[in-house]
Amino acid sequence: QLVQSGGGWVQPGGSLRLSCVASGRTISNDAVAWFRQTPGQERIFVAAIGGGDITDYDGPVKGRFAISRDNAKNAVYLQMNSLRPEDTAVYYCALRASTTIWYVPPKYDYWGQGTQVTVSS
């Protein structure tokens, strides 16, 4: 099970941190990704952390977002800085029970409940 927290409303240029805490499985070496979805659109890849803590990011968020994990808390975080209105979406964390990062939703086995992020003035 993945439980998300964080999110909310922020002005452009602001920051938010999303959390994704896992239970029932140790995720220290699993691939965990963040996807985001806007109404009427498919979920798109945002960032992921894989085995050995290899990370990857979608182009528009590189240099602004940072994914990390805390093994003691069995959690993964997404720090989002310099937020833009186009970052507004529902954000989902997803877990793949292997070390390899994938970039499409069907490759992930477990999903968080989603959390709204709204960036507006």
PDB file of C-alpha atoms in Angstrom:
ATOM      1  CA  GLN A   1       0.000   0.000   0.000  1.00  0.00           C
ATOM      2  CA  LEU A   2       1.198   3.494  -0.846  1.00  0.00           C
ATOM      3  CA  VAL A   3      -0.109   6.484   1.087  1.00  0.00           C
ATOM      4  CA  GLN A   4       0.531   9.957  -0.242  1.00  0.00           C
ATOM      5  CA  SER A   5       0.616  13.264   1.576  1.00  0.00           C
ATOM      6  CA  GLY A   6       1.576  16.811   0.775  1.00  0.00           C
ATOM      7  CA  GLY A   7       0.346  18.842  -2.130  1.00  0.00           C
ATOM      8  CA  GLY A   8      -2.118  21.711  -2.038  1.00  0.00           C
ATOM      9  CA  TRP A   9      -2.128  25.219  -3.447  1.00  0.00           C
ATOM     10  CA  VAL A  10       0.936  27.369  -4.032  1.00  0.00           C
ATOM     11  CA  GLN A  11       1.713  30.528  -5.949  1.00  0.00           C
ATOM     12  CA  PRO A  12       3.966  30.393  -9.019  1.00  0.00           C
ATOM     13  CA  GLY A  13       7.587  30.152  -7.970  1.00  0.00           C
ATOM     14  CA  GLY A  14       6.694  28.407  -4.750  1.00  0.00           C
ATOM     15  CA  SER A  15       7.619  24.969  -3.458  1.00  0.00           C
ATOM     16  CA  LEU A  16       5.828  21.866  -2.264  1.00  0.00           C
ATOM     17  CA  ARG A  17       6.941  18.432  -1.135  1.00  0.00           C
ATOM     18  CA  LEU A  18       5.000  15.275  -1.807  1.00  0.00           C
ATOM     19  CA  SER A  19       5.454  12.156   0.300  1.00  0.00           C
ATOM     20  CA  CYS A  20       4.749   8.539  -0.539  1.00  0.00           C
ATOM     21  CA  VAL A  21       4.979   6.063   2.318  1.00  0.00           C
ATOM     22  CA  ALA A  22       4.853   2.342   1.671  1.00  0.00           C
ATOM     23  CA  SER A  23       3.566  -0.398   3.929  1.00  0.00           C
ATOM     24  CA  GLY A  24       3.715  -4.155   3.557  1.00  0.00           C
ATOM     25  CA  ARG A  25       6.897  -4.109   1.513  1.00  0.00           C
ATOM     26  CA  THR A  26      10.374  -2.660   1.931  1.00  0.00           C
ATOM     27  CA  ILE A  27      10.936  -0.362  -1.014  1.00  0.00           C
ATOM     28  CA  SER A  28      14.566   0.576  -0.470  1.00  0.00           C
ATOM     29  CA  ASN A  29      15.643  -0.899  -3.811  1.00  0.00           C
ATOM     30  CA  ASP A  30      12.395  -0.740  -5.768  1.00  0.00           C
ATOM     31  CA  ALA A  31      11.626   1.641  -8.586  1.00  0.00           C
ATOM     32  CA  VAL A  32       9.247   4.356  -7.410  1.00  0.00           C
ATOM     33  CA  ALA A  33       7.908   6.952  -9.782  1.00  0.00           C
ATOM     34  CA  TRP A  34       5.750  10.036  -9.710  1.00  0.00           C
ATOM     35  CA  PHE A  35       3.202  10.608 -12.448  1.00  0.00           C
ATOM     36  CA  ARG A  36       0.798  13.484 -12.917  1.00  0.00           C
ATOM     37  CA  GLN A  37      -2.558  13.758 -14.582  1.00  0.00           C
ATOM     38  CA  THR A  38      -4.785  16.620 -15.668  1.00  0.00           C
ATOM     39  CA  PRO A  39      -8.483  16.264 -16.550  1.00  0.00           C
ATOM     40  CA  GLY A  40      -9.031  14.364 -19.764  1.00  0.00           C
ATOM     41  CA  GLN A  41      -5.361  13.507 -20.125  1.00  0.00           C
ATOM     42  CA  GLU A  42      -3.332  10.378 -19.521  1.00  0.00           C
ATOM     43  CA  ARG A  43      -0.961  10.072 -16.605  1.00  0.00           C
ATOM     44  CA  ILE A  44       2.484  11.211 -17.606  1.00  0.00           C
ATOM     45  CA  PHE A  45       5.846  10.453 -16.089  1.00  0.00           C
ATOM     46  CA  VAL A  46       7.409  13.092 -13.868  1.00  0.00           C
ATOM     47  CA  ALA A  47      10.312  11.505 -11.981  1.00  0.00           C
ATOM     48  CA  ALA A  48      11.541   8.172 -10.683  1.00  0.00           C
ATOM     49  CA  ILE A  49      14.123   6.622  -8.431  1.00  0.00           C
ATOM     50  CA  GLY A  50      15.358   3.111  -9.046  1.00  0.00           C
ATOM     51  CA  GLY A  51      17.751   0.534  -7.703  1.00  0.00           C
ATOM     52  CA  GLY A  52      20.984   2.067  -6.489  1.00  0.00           C
ATOM     53  CA  ASP A  53      19.070   5.340  -6.204  1.00  0.00           C
ATOM     54  CA  ILE A  54      19.404   6.090  -9.876  1.00  0.00           C
ATOM     55  CA  THR A  55      17.042   8.954 -10.729  1.00  0.00           C
ATOM     56  CA  ASP A  56      15.453  10.291 -13.876  1.00  0.00           C
ATOM     57  CA  TYR A  57      13.173  13.185 -14.672  1.00  0.00           C
ATOM     58  CA  ASP A  58      10.879  14.369 -17.396  1.00  0.00           C
ATOM     59  CA  GLY A  59      12.352  17.282 -19.305  1.00  0.00           C
ATOM     60  CA  PRO A  60      10.071  20.080 -18.069  1.00  0.00           C
ATOM     61  CA  VAL A  61      10.834  19.358 -14.400  1.00  0.00           C
ATOM     62  CA  LYS A  62      14.575  18.789 -14.604  1.00  0.00           C
ATOM     63  CA  GLY A  63      16.411  21.194 -12.341  1.00  0.00           C
ATOM     64  CA  ARG A  64      13.202  22.098 -10.484  1.00  0.00           C
ATOM     65  CA  PHE A  65      12.030  18.794  -8.993  1.00  0.00           C
ATOM     66  CA  ALA A  66      14.048  16.337  -6.924  1.00  0.00           C
ATOM     67  CA  ILE A  67      13.085  12.776  -6.019  1.00  0.00           C
ATOM     68  CA  SER A  68      14.625  11.074  -3.011  1.00  0.00           C
ATOM     69  CA  ARG A  69      14.004   8.196  -0.674  1.00  0.00           C
ATOM     70  CA  ASP A  70      14.281   7.661   3.073  1.00  0.00           C
ATOM     71  CA  ASN A  71      14.798   3.977   3.755  1.00  0.00           C
ATOM     72  CA  ALA A  72      14.259   4.374   7.489  1.00  0.00           C
ATOM     73  CA  LYS A  73      10.756   5.662   6.800  1.00  0.00           C
ATOM     74  CA  ASN A  74      10.148   3.414   3.775  1.00  0.00           C
ATOM     75  CA  ALA A  75       9.224   6.550   1.893  1.00  0.00           C
ATOM     76  CA  VAL A  76       9.904   8.434  -1.306  1.00  0.00           C
ATOM     77  CA  TYR A  77       9.616  12.189  -1.667  1.00  0.00           C
ATOM     78  CA  LEU A  78       9.181  14.622  -4.519  1.00  0.00           C
ATOM     79  CA  GLN A  79      10.493  18.088  -3.763  1.00  0.00           C
ATOM     80  CA  MET A  80       8.994  20.538  -6.225  1.00  0.00           C
ATOM     81  CA  ASN A  81      10.564  23.983  -6.536  1.00  0.00           C
ATOM     82  CA  SER A  82       9.989  26.921  -8.865  1.00  0.00           C
ATOM     83  CA  LEU A  83       6.471  25.673  -9.489  1.00  0.00           C
ATOM     84  CA  ARG A  84       4.609  26.863 -12.565  1.00  0.00           C
ATOM     85  CA  PRO A  85       0.892  26.932 -13.386  1.00  0.00           C
ATOM     86  CA  GLU A  86       1.484  24.126 -15.889  1.00  0.00           C
ATOM     87  CA  ASP A  87       2.575  21.888 -13.003  1.00  0.00           C
ATOM     88  CA  THR A  88      -1.019  21.888 -11.779  1.00  0.00           C
ATOM     89  CA  ALA A  89      -2.248  18.291 -11.756  1.00  0.00           C
ATOM     90  CA  VAL A  90      -3.103  15.329  -9.599  1.00  0.00           C
ATOM     91  CA  TYR A  91       0.155  13.640  -8.674  1.00  0.00           C
ATOM     92  CA  TYR A  92       0.439   9.896  -8.117  1.00  0.00           C
ATOM     93  CA  CYS A  93       3.271   7.827  -6.730  1.00  0.00           C
ATOM     94  CA  ALA A  94       3.718   4.355  -8.154  1.00  0.00           C
ATOM     95  CA  LEU A  95       5.825   1.377  -7.202  1.00  0.00           C
ATOM     96  CA  ARG A  96       7.332  -1.276  -9.420  1.00  0.00           C
ATOM     97  CA  ALA A  97       8.464  -4.425  -7.609  1.00  0.00           C
ATOM     98  CA  SER A  98      11.862  -4.382  -9.280  1.00  0.00           C
ATOM     99  CA  THR A  99      14.826  -2.050  -9.547  1.00  0.00           C
ATOM    100  CA  THR A 100      14.302  -0.814 -13.088  1.00  0.00           C
ATOM    101  CA  ILE A 101      12.708   2.528 -13.844  1.00  0.00           C
ATOM    102  CA  TRP A 102       9.962   2.523 -16.437  1.00  0.00           C
ATOM    103  CA  TYR A 103       8.218   5.540 -17.893  1.00  0.00           C
ATOM    104  CA  VAL A 104       4.684   4.283 -18.491  1.00  0.00           C
ATOM    105  CA  PRO A 105       1.939   3.567 -15.926  1.00  0.00           C
ATOM    106  CA  PRO A 106       1.195  -0.078 -16.866  1.00  0.00           C
ATOM    107  CA  LYS A 107       4.691  -1.067 -15.741  1.00  0.00           C
ATOM    108  CA  TYR A 108       3.936  -0.132 -12.136  1.00  0.00           C
ATOM    109  CA  ASP A 109       2.331  -2.534  -9.691  1.00  0.00           C
ATOM    110  CA  TYR A 110       1.038  -0.331  -6.883  1.00  0.00           C
ATOM    111  CA  TRP A 111      -0.354   3.185  -6.801  1.00  0.00           C
ATOM    112  CA  GLY A 112      -0.961   5.877  -4.243  1.00  0.00           C
ATOM    113  CA  GLN A 113      -4.314   7.578  -3.924  1.00  0.00           C
ATOM    114  CA  GLY A 114      -3.272  10.774  -5.704  1.00  0.00           C
ATOM    115  CA  THR A 115      -2.884  14.298  -4.407  1.00  0.00           C
ATOM    116  CA  GLN A 116      -3.870  17.593  -5.982  1.00  0.00           C
ATOM    117  CA  VAL A 117      -1.224  20.212  -6.680  1.00  0.00           C
ATOM    118  CA  THR A 118      -2.512  23.613  -7.782  1.00  0.00           C
ATOM    119  CA  VAL A 119      -0.174  26.404  -8.852  1.00  0.00           C
ATOM    120  CA  SER A 120      -1.893  29.725  -9.372  1.00  0.00           C
ATOM    121  CA  SER A 121      -1.810  33.321  -8.314  1.00  0.00           C
TER     122      SER A 121
END
